[in-house]
Structures are given as structure tokens and as C-alpha cells.
């Protein structure tokens, strides 16, 4: 039941995804995520930065406090040591206003779905109580969409009644970067099921993408995990839907799985199913190098 | 066996149906909808362009209100333009300026905007919100202390790239800035 509702939900925004994709995410993988107040960016007190910290990428800001504000504690000592590294901007005398006892250097750390302070981001573990919002779901992946290659079949565009027709597709794991709930994140999609509809009313769900006969080292018309035998002639349209599982990370944590899967339909393939006696073969069947279909 | 393939087929069918309906209504005699009737179920924003234009206007008004707040050290007008975290951050920031005896002269300007995500806005009769990137030009902004000396950091950039969330306020039927943070991913102020 839950699975069905997920799929319906996805199909609704599936149409919207293409629209937003064109408009999304300028370039970089990660952006600074500092809490930086309007007053800070007016005075230049915050400079977005991305640096490599111990064991990972630290995202944050350097607060280069210009002048008077005591760094921590507010003990009234007249030398304001701004908390920023390399606070070159005249962090000297700090005359007079050293009374701001204990004013925090950065703005208060907001702690909602994703906790962040000026220096670190903590990815959500799961549901965040009190936030009125559940865990990250597939519906949050509006900026991300896995890609499925063009499905292939052989023989290409036709099939022989009673013989195996081979299908495969190029669709593997993929990592995308973009904004997840407003924060730069990586999302990894991994194919979990390939759902073939062969166009004659039969379907198959397989766990592998399949491969060409040549790549598998098999003779033509061999059975494969993804092959299909048509029982009657006519025009068919085969389609493929690949189900992807999704995981995300905000860069400092391991991959966190998102419940459910994302179905991605591929382009349909039209084919003519013919009886063996009307099939044109790919070459002279009597020659040493027999053509396709011999 | 579950036919997941039917999902795209259903979507396609729905789109075709919508297209057909569109054709039918175009041929049918036009009935002028009354404003009250259209307000209830017609989308507030029909396209990404409309959504971006509205979000840009709301964001520019928010920055304008911030300019005035930092100039007059009065944050009372901000709640017409900001809400949630953005409002509390702005009010705190103005209070911080007042405490230090700082004051702004000159105005900022929104140099450019682009859409991050408007799927919660476009095509909905009850929109929720949107996210935009904005490039804020602060080059004309001067911050002075009580003695009239500039306290602007030497390294302050002329522009800041920000990513802002805007929330649709059902009562006032306006977009209001709910969250804002710097964006260092490039491509916004370049």
C-alpha cells in the first residue's frame, strides 16, 4: 500500500521535475551554508568559505568582526579578538564598547530539520521531532532525477516468433549534486529493479540491466535473464521502467537511505514480430560467416 | 504483478486528456469568470516566469525594508516582508546594530535572481512557497559607527550570492521571505 502511494506521488511531480531541472543548481558541488545575518553581509562581517577540515569538508564562514565586538565571554578586555581567522580588518583597539557581555559572535544557531551553526552542518538522523516535518522522502528529491539510457533489443527492431529476443539497457548507479531541502547535497541513485513490458502483455522484473549477446559471449537467440520469447506475430512496443533506490548525504556523513524507490520510464521500442519463414537474415546462411538469423 | 509501467501511461493519458480539454474549452463560448470564482481554484502562478517575477519583487521589497531598518534602527516594519527564521535573524541583526551604535547609509540592490525551485508555487491554487537565488549588491552600503567612522570590513565583497526561501502567506496572498543564507556555489553573481 505504501509503495503504491509513493509511486502515485512521484508521478504527480514527475512532470514538474523536467521543468525545474532546467532552472536548478548553478555549478558547484557544495556551497557555504553559514548562518550569516543581513547585518553581517552589509558590514562584510561574514565571508563564505569552503575549507578542508580534518576528515572531511567543513563548510562555514569566517567571521571577521570589524572592530569592537569582544570575541567570547565578554570579560570587558579592551582588545577585541574577533573570532575569525585572519581577522585583518582592524581588530585592534576595540575602544569603549567592550561591554557587550557575552554577545555571541555568530547569529544563534538555527536548529531545525538540519542543525547548523556558523561552522558545521549536522545532517538529520531521521525524523526531527517538533519540526512538523518527517524525514527526507522521495518527494524532497525534486531537484534530482536519475537517468536511464536508451534500452536496446536484438535483433534490433524485429523479433522472431518462438525465438529469444534479447533486451538490455545502460543504467547504473549515479551520483548527483544539488539542493536538497534547500541545502547542497549529493544524492546517489542505484537501480534496484528493471521492469520490462514486452508489448505483448507480458512483463518481467529483473535485477540486472542485461547485455548484448556479444558482450555476454553467447550465440544469437540465446536465452538471457532479460530475453523474451514472443508467441505471436505483430507490432509490439516494448518499454522499460527502472526503479532506483535513493540515498543522500550532506557531505559530512555516510549515505542515508530514503525509503521507497523512484521509477524512471525509458523511451519505448517499437518492433515487428515475424514468423521465422518471413524473416530476412543478415547475410548468406551458406557462407562461412553466417549472418544474423542463420 | 504490479504494472509500474502504467504510471507513465496514466500520466501521458492525463496530459492528453488535459490537452483535449484545453481544446474543447477553447472552442466553447467564453464565459468570463468572476474574480471571486477564479480566486478559489485557479492557480495563483501559472508559470515559472510569473513565480520568479513575484518572488523577485517580494525579495527586493524585503531587502529594501532591511535597508530602512538598518538606517533607522527600527525593525518594526520587517514583519510585512519576512517571517520565521528570516524575520528573527533580521530583527536580531538590527538590534545588534543598535547595541553597537552602528547605522547604515546607502541602499543595497538586488542585482539578479533565478529560480531554484518553484514546484510548490506554480500551478497551485494554494501555493506554498519557492526558493530563489539572489545576487545582492551591497557596494553602495556604508555602515558607520557612532563617531561616523566606517566599520565595513576591507574585504567585503561588492555582491553577495544568497539563496532565499519564500513562503506564500494565505491571508495576505503575498510571498514573504522565510529563510536566507549565503550561497557559495558560484554562478549567481558572476
Tab-separated table of C-alpha atoms in Angstrom:
chain	number	residue	atom	x	y	z
A	1	UNK	CA	0.000	0.000	0.000
A	2	UNK	CA	2.798	2.324	0.963
A	3	UNK	CA	4.601	1.510	-2.250
A	4	UNK	CA	1.579	2.345	-4.325
A	5	UNK	CA	1.154	5.705	-2.713
A	6	UNK	CA	4.792	6.546	-3.264
A	7	UNK	CA	4.512	5.804	-6.936
A	8	UNK	CA	1.411	7.892	-7.342
A	9	UNK	CA	3.058	10.779	-5.586
A	10	UNK	CA	6.054	10.583	-7.834
A	11	UNK	CA	4.034	10.502	-10.963
A	12	UNK	CA	2.430	13.744	-9.960
A	13	UNK	CA	5.627	15.648	-9.630
A	14	UNK	CA	7.357	13.685	-12.342
A	15	UNK	CA	6.028	16.161	-14.846
A	16	UNK	CA	7.270	19.084	-12.829
A	17	UNK	CA	10.759	17.717	-12.444
A	18	UNK	CA	11.796	18.369	-16.000
A	19	UNK	CA	10.725	21.965	-15.672
A	20	UNK	CA	12.667	22.674	-12.548
A	21	UNK	CA	15.734	20.761	-13.610
A	22	UNK	CA	16.456	23.248	-16.328
A	23	UNK	CA	16.496	26.044	-13.831
A	24	UNK	CA	18.376	24.457	-10.998
A	25	UNK	CA	21.757	24.435	-9.388
A	26	UNK	CA	24.342	26.703	-10.905
A	27	UNK	CA	27.551	24.799	-10.582
A	28	UNK	CA	29.497	23.836	-7.550
A	29	UNK	CA	29.042	20.693	-5.600
A	30	UNK	CA	28.960	22.342	-2.249
A	31	UNK	CA	28.177	25.808	-1.144
A	32	UNK	CA	28.851	27.521	2.110
A	33	UNK	CA	25.992	27.140	4.458
A	34	UNK	CA	26.702	29.713	7.036
A	35	UNK	CA	24.162	31.450	9.047
A	36	UNK	CA	25.042	34.939	8.069
A	37	UNK	CA	22.692	37.687	9.086
A	38	UNK	CA	21.604	40.616	6.893
A	39	UNK	CA	23.677	42.899	9.104
A	40	UNK	CA	26.718	40.676	8.606
A	41	UNK	CA	26.636	40.785	4.846
A	42	UNK	CA	26.077	44.507	4.861
A	43	UNK	CA	29.101	45.164	7.061
A	44	UNK	CA	31.174	42.436	5.475
A	45	UNK	CA	31.396	40.535	8.732
A	46	UNK	CA	30.894	37.213	7.086
A	47	UNK	CA	32.793	35.770	4.222
A	48	UNK	CA	31.546	32.489	2.867
A	49	UNK	CA	34.256	29.913	2.711
A	50	UNK	CA	34.762	26.275	1.997
A	51	UNK	CA	37.718	24.593	3.557
A	52	UNK	CA	39.087	21.139	4.114
A	53	UNK	CA	38.863	20.165	7.739
A	54	UNK	CA	40.035	17.078	9.478
A	55	UNK	CA	38.431	14.067	7.987
A	56	UNK	CA	36.061	15.899	5.746
A	57	UNK	CA	34.954	19.079	4.172
A	58	UNK	CA	33.990	21.789	6.618
A	59	UNK	CA	31.528	24.298	5.412
A	60	UNK	CA	31.278	27.544	7.222
A	61	UNK	CA	32.144	31.192	7.455
A	62	UNK	CA	34.945	33.211	8.763
A	63	UNK	CA	33.570	35.906	10.961
A	64	UNK	CA	35.963	38.781	10.543
A	65	UNK	CA	34.491	41.124	13.020
A	66	UNK	CA	35.471	44.654	12.211
A	67	UNK	CA	36.423	46.388	15.346
A	68	UNK	CA	34.751	46.431	18.590
A	69	UNK	CA	32.955	43.292	19.472
A	70	UNK	CA	34.648	41.100	22.061
A	71	UNK	CA	35.137	37.597	20.888
A	72	UNK	CA	33.856	35.429	23.630
A	73	UNK	CA	32.859	35.752	27.182
A	74	UNK	CA	32.727	39.499	27.153
A	75	UNK	CA	35.073	39.951	30.036
A	76	UNK	CA	35.490	43.543	29.122
A	77	UNK	CA	39.054	43.294	28.000
A	78	UNK	CA	39.603	46.059	25.559
A	79	UNK	CA	41.263	44.041	22.830
A	80	UNK	CA	38.528	42.615	20.755
A	81	UNK	CA	39.782	39.484	19.218
A	82	UNK	CA	37.316	38.786	16.519
A	83	UNK	CA	36.624	35.152	16.191
A	84	UNK	CA	37.591	34.997	12.565
A	85	UNK	CA	40.792	33.510	11.389
A	86	UNK	CA	42.923	36.168	9.860
A	87	UNK	CA	40.775	38.968	11.068
A	88	UNK	CA	42.864	41.575	9.398
A	89	UNK	CA	40.204	44.187	9.288
A	90	UNK	CA	41.395	46.360	12.115
A	91	UNK	CA	40.558	44.165	15.026
A	92	UNK	CA	42.661	46.309	17.241
A	93	UNK	CA	41.709	48.635	19.984
A	94	UNK	CA	38.075	47.987	20.499
A	95	UNK	CA	37.650	51.183	22.401
A	96	UNK	CA	34.715	51.655	24.622
A	97	UNK	CA	32.064	49.287	23.570
A	98	UNK	CA	33.595	46.276	25.205
A	99	UNK	CA	30.574	45.973	27.369
A	100	UNK	CA	28.608	43.666	25.187
A	101	UNK	CA	28.953	40.919	27.686
A	102	UNK	CA	28.909	37.570	26.075
A	103	UNK	CA	27.303	38.557	22.839
A	104	UNK	CA	27.804	35.546	20.638
A	105	UNK	CA	29.919	36.195	17.601
A	106	UNK	CA	27.673	34.448	15.173
A	107	UNK	CA	23.942	34.526	14.999
A	108	UNK	CA	22.179	31.935	17.116
A	109	UNK	CA	22.388	28.536	15.546
A	110	UNK	CA	19.098	27.598	13.973
A	111	UNK	CA	18.287	24.003	14.639
A	112	UNK	CA	15.502	22.720	12.505
A	113	UNK	CA	15.483	19.808	10.161
A	114	UNK	CA	19.166	20.279	9.664
A	115	UNK	CA	21.090	21.762	12.536
A	116	UNK	CA	23.701	24.233	11.561
A	117	UNK	CA	25.843	26.781	13.225
A	118	UNK	CA	28.372	29.047	11.558
A	119	UNK	CA	30.896	26.255	11.354
A	120	UNK	CA	29.305	22.904	10.848
A	121	UNK	CA	26.250	21.241	9.470
A	122	UNK	CA	24.788	18.198	11.081
A	123	UNK	CA	22.744	16.016	8.854
A	124	UNK	CA	19.438	14.849	10.167
A	125	UNK	CA	19.421	11.334	11.534
A	126	UNK	CA	15.819	10.672	10.766
A	127	UNK	CA	12.574	12.319	11.671
A	128	UNK	CA	13.082	15.505	13.596
A	129	UNK	CA	10.667	15.829	16.485
A	130	UNK	CA	8.898	19.112	16.919
A	131	UNK	CA	9.624	20.345	13.467
A	132	UNK	CA	6.308	19.344	11.971
A	133	UNK	CA	8.121	17.546	9.210
A	134	UNK	CA	9.037	13.930	8.780
A	135	UNK	CA	12.263	12.504	7.427
A	136	UNK	CA	13.500	13.288	3.962
A	137	UNK	CA	11.356	11.486	1.428
A	138	UNK	CA	11.420	10.881	-2.277
A	139	UNK	CA	9.181	13.891	-2.740
A	140	UNK	CA	12.046	16.065	-1.493
A	141	UNK	CA	14.193	14.950	-4.438
A	142	UNK	CA	12.578	17.422	-6.768
A	143	UNK	CA	15.987	18.734	-7.853
A	144	UNK	CA	17.292	15.268	-8.634
A	145	UNK	CA	16.295	12.792	-11.303
A	146	UNK	CA	18.098	9.573	-12.191
A	147	UNK	CA	18.851	8.984	-15.834
A	148	UNK	CA	18.160	5.825	-17.802
A	149	UNK	CA	19.960	5.125	-21.062
A	150	UNK	CA	18.194	4.099	-24.250
A	151	UNK	CA	17.023	0.499	-23.974
A	152	UNK	CA	18.230	-1.831	-26.707
A	153	UNK	CA	16.982	-5.008	-28.258
A	154	UNK	CA	18.420	-7.567	-30.616
A	155	UNK	CA	17.582	-8.282	-33.250
A	156	UNK	CA	17.133	-4.525	-33.487
A	157	UNK	CA	13.560	-3.619	-34.319
A	158	UNK	CA	12.325	-7.093	-35.051
A	159	UNK	CA	11.823	-10.415	-33.370
A	160	UNK	CA	11.168	-13.977	-34.390
A	161	UNK	CA	8.194	-15.877	-33.053
A	162	UNK	CA	9.393	-18.684	-30.817
A	163	UNK	CA	12.963	-17.429	-30.526
A	164	UNK	CA	14.569	-15.400	-27.788
A	165	UNK	CA	14.716	-11.654	-28.276
A	166	UNK	CA	17.340	-10.043	-26.093
A	167	UNK	CA	16.791	-6.767	-24.228
A	168	UNK	CA	19.229	-4.650	-22.230
A	169	UNK	CA	19.844	-1.129	-21.082
A	170	UNK	CA	22.667	1.020	-19.835
A	171	UNK	CA	21.553	2.252	-16.426
A	172	UNK	CA	23.848	2.109	-13.466
A	173	UNK	CA	24.388	3.812	-10.131
A	174	UNK	CA	24.722	7.575	-10.377
A	175	UNK	CA	25.528	10.413	-8.012
A	176	UNK	CA	24.025	13.846	-8.486
A	177	UNK	CA	24.601	17.066	-6.655
A	178	UNK	CA	22.098	19.792	-5.993
A	179	UNK	CA	19.865	21.338	-3.394
A	180	UNK	CA	18.013	19.018	-1.048
A	181	UNK	CA	15.573	20.777	1.292
A	182	UNK	CA	17.420	23.928	0.367
A	183	UNK	CA	20.867	22.636	1.218
A	184	UNK	CA	23.570	21.419	-1.131
A	185	UNK	CA	23.644	17.675	-1.035
A	186	UNK	CA	24.639	14.612	-3.001
A	187	UNK	CA	22.051	12.063	-3.936
A	188	UNK	CA	23.015	8.583	-5.117
A	189	UNK	CA	20.593	6.568	-7.217
A	190	UNK	CA	21.091	2.813	-7.542
A	191	UNK	CA	18.974	0.656	-9.864
A	192	UNK	CA	17.140	-1.997	-7.879
A	193	UNK	CA	14.743	-3.377	-10.471
A	194	UNK	CA	14.373	-3.362	-14.227
A	195	UNK	CA	10.743	-3.771	-15.191
A	196	UNK	CA	10.292	-4.791	-18.786
A	197	UNK	CA	6.987	-4.724	-20.556
A	198	UNK	CA	7.434	-6.636	-23.796
A	199	UNK	CA	4.428	-5.196	-25.546
A	200	UNK	CA	2.530	-8.461	-25.837
A	201	UNK	CA	1.001	-8.278	-22.397
A	202	UNK	CA	3.858	-9.957	-20.603
A	203	UNK	CA	6.201	-8.309	-18.169
A	204	UNK	CA	9.329	-9.247	-16.310
A	205	UNK	CA	11.061	-7.765	-13.324
A	206	UNK	CA	14.774	-8.476	-13.268
A	207	UNK	CA	17.577	-7.287	-11.068
A	208	UNK	CA	20.199	-6.775	-13.743
A	209	UNK	CA	20.415	-4.457	-16.757
A	210	UNK	CA	21.255	-7.262	-19.174
A	211	UNK	CA	23.781	-7.125	-22.006
A	212	UNK	CA	24.083	-7.865	-25.670
A	213	UNK	CA	24.637	-11.425	-26.781
A	214	UNK	CA	28.077	-10.472	-27.995
A	215	UNK	CA	29.042	-8.875	-24.688
A	216	UNK	CA	27.790	-11.930	-22.811
A	217	UNK	CA	29.691	-14.251	-25.135
A	218	UNK	CA	26.512	-16.009	-26.190
A	219	UNK	CA	25.323	-17.117	-29.602
A	220	UNK	CA	22.465	-15.201	-31.183
A	221	UNK	CA	18.953	-16.002	-29.972
A	222	UNK	CA	20.308	-17.439	-26.721
A	223	UNK	CA	18.165	-17.044	-23.633
A	224	UNK	CA	19.355	-14.341	-21.243
A	225	UNK	CA	17.941	-13.097	-17.932
A	226	UNK	CA	16.304	-10.265	-19.834
A	227	UNK	CA	15.299	-12.048	-23.048
A	228	UNK	CA	11.754	-12.762	-24.108
A	229	UNK	CA	10.039	-15.170	-26.483
A	230	UNK	CA	7.124	-13.777	-28.446
A	231	UNK	CA	4.409	-16.308	-29.187
A	232	UNK	CA	2.585	-14.430	-31.922
A	233	UNK	CA	3.429	-12.093	-34.765
A	234	UNK	CA	2.534	-8.424	-34.987
A	235	UNK	CA	3.674	-4.971	-33.978
A	236	UNK	CA	4.803	-4.587	-30.378
A	237	UNK	CA	6.110	-1.731	-28.304
A	238	UNK	CA	8.425	-2.740	-25.504
A	239	UNK	CA	9.004	-0.408	-22.599
A	240	UNK	CA	11.281	-0.374	-19.610
A	241	UNK	CA	10.943	1.222	-16.215
A	242	UNK	CA	13.945	1.238	-13.922
A	243	UNK	CA	13.340	1.532	-10.200
A	244	UNK	CA	16.086	3.384	-8.373
A	245	UNK	CA	16.752	3.444	-4.671
A	246	UNK	CA	17.967	6.806	-3.389
A	247	UNK	CA	20.423	7.822	-0.714
A	248	UNK	CA	21.616	11.256	0.276
A	249	UNK	CA	24.416	12.915	2.150
A	250	UNK	CA	25.137	16.463	3.134
A	251	UNK	CA	28.820	15.811	2.665
A	252	UNK	CA	29.940	15.012	6.166
A	253	UNK	CA	28.072	11.813	6.787
A	254	UNK	CA	27.629	8.399	5.308
A	255	UNK	CA	24.920	7.822	2.762
A	256	UNK	CA	21.476	7.849	4.298
A	257	UNK	CA	18.819	5.782	2.573
A	258	UNK	CA	15.498	7.284	1.577
A	259	UNK	CA	12.506	4.995	1.847
A	260	UNK	CA	10.902	3.815	-1.365
A	261	UNK	CA	12.164	3.846	-4.930
A	262	UNK	CA	11.996	6.158	-7.907
A	263	UNK	CA	10.552	4.629	-11.093
A	264	UNK	CA	12.042	6.101	-14.252
A	265	UNK	CA	10.421	5.128	-17.544
A	266	UNK	CA	12.567	4.834	-20.650
A	267	UNK	CA	11.828	5.519	-24.278
A	268	UNK	CA	9.604	2.862	-25.860
A	269	UNK	CA	10.974	0.495	-28.504
A	270	UNK	CA	8.805	-0.500	-31.444
A	271	UNK	CA	9.421	-3.866	-33.037
A	272	UNK	CA	7.885	-6.186	-35.575
A	273	UNK	CA	7.458	-9.793	-34.524
A	274	UNK	CA	7.572	-12.087	-37.500
A	275	UNK	CA	7.306	-15.769	-38.138
A	276	UNK	CA	10.561	-17.471	-38.978
A	277	UNK	CA	9.687	-18.159	-42.574
A	278	UNK	CA	9.317	-14.484	-43.363
A	279	UNK	CA	12.418	-13.246	-41.608
A	280	UNK	CA	15.158	-11.711	-43.677
A	281	UNK	CA	18.513	-12.897	-42.496
A	282	UNK	CA	21.526	-10.707	-42.077
A	283	UNK	CA	23.677	-12.484	-44.630
A	284	UNK	CA	24.216	-15.567	-46.694
A	285	UNK	CA	23.439	-18.533	-44.480
A	286	UNK	CA	25.601	-20.825	-46.541
A	287	UNK	CA	28.716	-18.728	-46.240
A	288	UNK	CA	31.409	-19.411	-43.675
A	289	UNK	CA	30.456	-16.361	-41.638
A	290	UNK	CA	26.750	-16.834	-41.231
A	291	UNK	CA	24.719	-13.696	-40.807
A	292	UNK	CA	22.255	-12.852	-38.095
A	293	UNK	CA	19.319	-15.233	-38.044
A	294	UNK	CA	21.051	-18.231	-39.602
B	1	UNK	CA	2.222	-8.470	-10.929
B	2	UNK	CA	2.232	-4.742	-10.467
B	3	UNK	CA	2.308	-2.727	-13.632
B	4	UNK	CA	4.532	0.154	-12.755
B	5	UNK	CA	4.715	0.912	-16.440
B	6	UNK	CA	1.152	2.019	-16.255
B	7	UNK	CA	2.167	5.021	-14.222
B	8	UNK	CA	3.788	6.897	-17.109
B	9	UNK	CA	0.985	5.704	-19.337
B	10	UNK	CA	-1.504	7.160	-16.906
B	11	UNK	CA	0.421	10.401	-16.785
B	12	UNK	CA	0.514	10.538	-20.562
B	13	UNK	CA	-3.180	9.835	-20.719
B	14	UNK	CA	-3.827	12.556	-18.189
B	15	UNK	CA	-1.766	15.009	-20.198
B	16	UNK	CA	-3.592	14.080	-23.374
B	17	UNK	CA	-6.875	14.484	-21.546
B	18	UNK	CA	-5.815	17.892	-20.303
B	19	UNK	CA	-4.759	18.864	-23.806
B	20	UNK	CA	-8.090	17.715	-25.206
B	21	UNK	CA	-9.994	19.536	-22.531
B	22	UNK	CA	-7.978	22.633	-23.354
B	23	UNK	CA	-9.010	22.306	-26.968
B	24	UNK	CA	-12.651	21.859	-26.014
B	25	UNK	CA	-12.797	24.867	-23.772
B	26	UNK	CA	-11.074	26.963	-26.397
B	27	UNK	CA	-13.850	26.166	-28.854
B	28	UNK	CA	-16.602	26.604	-26.333
B	29	UNK	CA	-18.058	30.048	-25.836
B	30	UNK	CA	-16.014	32.024	-23.366
B	31	UNK	CA	-17.569	32.536	-20.014
B	32	UNK	CA	-15.962	35.384	-18.190
B	33	UNK	CA	-15.049	34.051	-14.777
B	34	UNK	CA	-15.818	36.294	-11.896
B	35	UNK	CA	-12.791	37.212	-9.828
B	36	UNK	CA	-14.181	35.560	-6.724
B	37	UNK	CA	-14.781	32.302	-8.522
B	38	UNK	CA	-11.323	32.204	-10.062
B	39	UNK	CA	-9.610	33.009	-6.795
B	40	UNK	CA	-10.690	29.761	-5.214
B	41	UNK	CA	-9.330	27.153	-7.563
B	42	UNK	CA	-7.262	28.738	-10.299
B	43	UNK	CA	-3.500	28.674	-9.960
B	44	UNK	CA	-2.052	31.796	-8.415
B	45	UNK	CA	1.063	31.463	-10.544
B	46	UNK	CA	0.697	29.881	-13.942
B	47	UNK	CA	4.340	29.672	-14.925
B	48	UNK	CA	7.874	29.667	-13.600
B	49	UNK	CA	8.307	33.148	-15.051
B	50	UNK	CA	5.369	34.511	-13.088
B	51	UNK	CA	6.610	32.804	-9.941
B	52	UNK	CA	10.119	34.199	-10.344
B	53	UNK	CA	8.788	37.703	-11.014
B	54	UNK	CA	6.654	37.605	-7.870
B	55	UNK	CA	9.434	36.106	-5.772
B	56	UNK	CA	11.913	38.671	-7.054
B	57	UNK	CA	9.582	41.525	-6.212
B	58	UNK	CA	8.962	40.156	-2.732
B	59	UNK	CA	12.656	39.624	-2.146
B	60	UNK	CA	13.566	43.129	-3.343
B	61	UNK	CA	10.938	44.585	-1.005
B	62	UNK	CA	12.419	42.560	1.836
B	63	UNK	CA	15.914	43.906	1.152
B	64	UNK	CA	14.506	47.416	0.840
B	65	UNK	CA	12.783	47.030	4.212
B	66	UNK	CA	16.070	45.753	5.657
B	67	UNK	CA	17.883	48.810	4.330
B	68	UNK	CA	15.382	51.064	6.051
B	69	UNK	CA	15.576	49.034	9.248
B	70	UNK	CA	19.367	49.312	9.382
B	71	UNK	CA	19.186	53.004	8.505
B	72	UNK	CA	16.541	53.895	11.099
B	73	UNK	CA	17.421	51.118	13.583
B	74	UNK	CA	13.778	50.228	13.587
B	75	UNK	CA	12.745	46.697	12.725
B	76	UNK	CA	9.024	47.083	13.249
B	77	UNK	CA	8.159	47.152	9.551
B	78	UNK	CA	10.055	43.960	8.786
B	79	UNK	CA	7.253	41.579	9.613
B	80	UNK	CA	5.411	42.611	6.478
B	81	UNK	CA	8.281	41.269	4.391
B	82	UNK	CA	9.891	38.499	6.430
B	83	UNK	CA	8.692	35.633	8.537
B	84	UNK	CA	10.009	32.699	10.503
B	85	UNK	CA	13.754	32.414	10.704
B	86	UNK	CA	14.418	35.271	8.311
B	87	UNK	CA	12.389	37.647	10.449
B	88	UNK	CA	14.054	36.672	13.722
B	89	UNK	CA	17.512	36.863	12.125
B	90	UNK	CA	16.739	40.305	10.723
B	91	UNK	CA	15.305	41.642	13.970
B	92	UNK	CA	18.286	40.300	15.926
B	93	UNK	CA	20.661	41.816	13.428
B	94	UNK	CA	19.045	45.256	13.627
B	95	UNK	CA	19.106	45.039	17.430
B	96	UNK	CA	22.778	44.158	17.243
B	97	UNK	CA	23.450	47.262	15.139
B	98	UNK	CA	21.514	49.416	17.612
B	99	UNK	CA	23.504	47.983	20.501
B	100	UNK	CA	26.780	48.752	18.811
B	101	UNK	CA	25.673	52.174	17.691
B	102	UNK	CA	26.024	51.240	14.038
B	103	UNK	CA	23.901	52.650	11.296
B	104	UNK	CA	23.561	52.032	7.586
B	105	UNK	CA	23.788	54.651	4.879
B	106	UNK	CA	23.019	53.956	1.251
B	107	UNK	CA	20.941	51.190	-0.168
B	108	UNK	CA	21.519	47.674	-1.322
B	109	UNK	CA	20.030	46.417	-4.561
B	110	UNK	CA	19.029	43.045	-5.910
B	111	UNK	CA	21.186	42.673	-8.989
B	112	UNK	CA	19.720	39.438	-10.266
B	113	UNK	CA	17.622	36.466	-9.279
B	114	UNK	CA	16.999	32.992	-10.582
B	115	UNK	CA	14.707	30.187	-9.650
B	116	UNK	CA	15.833	27.272	-7.514
B	117	UNK	CA	12.505	25.555	-7.145
B	118	UNK	CA	9.005	26.799	-7.767
B	119	UNK	CA	7.203	23.486	-7.915
B	120	UNK	CA	5.386	24.288	-4.687
B	121	UNK	CA	4.176	27.522	-6.229
B	122	UNK	CA	3.435	27.143	-9.915
B	123	UNK	CA	0.077	25.807	-10.959
B	124	UNK	CA	-1.333	25.684	-7.471
B	125	UNK	CA	-4.439	27.367	-6.224
B	126	UNK	CA	-2.975	27.119	-2.745
B	127	UNK	CA	0.733	27.735	-3.243
B	128	UNK	CA	3.230	27.012	-0.525
B	129	UNK	CA	6.461	28.707	-1.396
B	130	UNK	CA	9.526	28.886	-3.572
B	131	UNK	CA	13.255	29.201	-3.434
B	132	UNK	CA	15.350	31.628	-5.397
B	133	UNK	CA	18.962	32.546	-5.792
B	134	UNK	CA	19.635	36.243	-5.482
B	135	UNK	CA	22.659	38.377	-6.094
B	136	UNK	CA	22.631	41.264	-3.635
B	137	UNK	CA	24.749	44.295	-4.468
B	138	UNK	CA	25.985	45.961	-1.250
B	139	UNK	CA	28.600	48.172	-2.852
B	140	UNK	CA	26.642	51.355	-2.075
B	141	UNK	CA	26.027	50.321	1.517
B	142	UNK	CA	28.066	52.141	4.155
B	143	UNK	CA	27.990	51.129	7.804
B	144	UNK	CA	29.053	53.830	10.257
B	145	UNK	CA	29.714	53.719	13.973
B	146	UNK	CA	28.712	56.423	16.440
B	147	UNK	CA	31.728	58.532	15.537
B	148	UNK	CA	30.830	58.324	11.865
B	149	UNK	CA	33.704	56.005	11.004
B	150	UNK	CA	33.133	53.196	8.585
B	151	UNK	CA	33.087	49.771	10.119
B	152	UNK	CA	32.777	47.919	6.839
B	153	UNK	CA	35.362	45.170	6.521
B	154	UNK	CA	38.047	45.869	3.986
B	155	UNK	CA	37.395	42.578	2.289
B	156	UNK	CA	33.665	42.954	1.945
B	157	UNK	CA	32.590	41.756	-1.484
B	158	UNK	CA	30.568	44.122	-3.643
B	159	UNK	CA	27.963	41.431	-4.121
B	160	UNK	CA	26.663	38.528	-2.088
B	161	UNK	CA	25.090	35.434	-3.553
B	162	UNK	CA	22.228	34.268	-1.401
B	163	UNK	CA	19.632	31.569	-1.543
B	164	UNK	CA	16.278	32.579	-0.127
B	165	UNK	CA	13.119	30.689	0.709
B	166	UNK	CA	9.832	32.493	0.344
B	167	UNK	CA	6.576	31.393	1.873
B	168	UNK	CA	3.127	32.071	0.466
B	169	UNK	CA	1.014	33.850	3.068
B	170	UNK	CA	-2.559	32.747	2.551
B	171	UNK	CA	-4.107	35.647	4.417
B	172	UNK	CA	-2.304	38.460	2.621
B	173	UNK	CA	-1.770	36.481	-0.599
B	174	UNK	CA	1.832	37.604	-0.773
B	175	UNK	CA	5.211	35.949	-0.769
B	176	UNK	CA	7.287	36.565	2.323
B	177	UNK	CA	10.936	35.717	2.905
B	178	UNK	CA	11.221	32.911	5.448
B	179	UNK	CA	14.858	31.926	5.233
B	180	UNK	CA	18.032	33.236	3.714
B	181	UNK	CA	21.584	32.047	3.644
B	182	UNK	CA	24.725	32.722	1.659
B	183	UNK	CA	25.382	30.649	-1.431
B	184	UNK	CA	28.956	29.952	-2.326
B	185	UNK	CA	28.324	27.639	-5.195
B	186	UNK	CA	29.069	30.222	-7.868
B	187	UNK	CA	27.061	31.128	-10.898
B	188	UNK	CA	24.835	33.686	-9.207
B	189	UNK	CA	26.773	36.953	-9.125
B	190	UNK	CA	29.239	36.011	-11.875
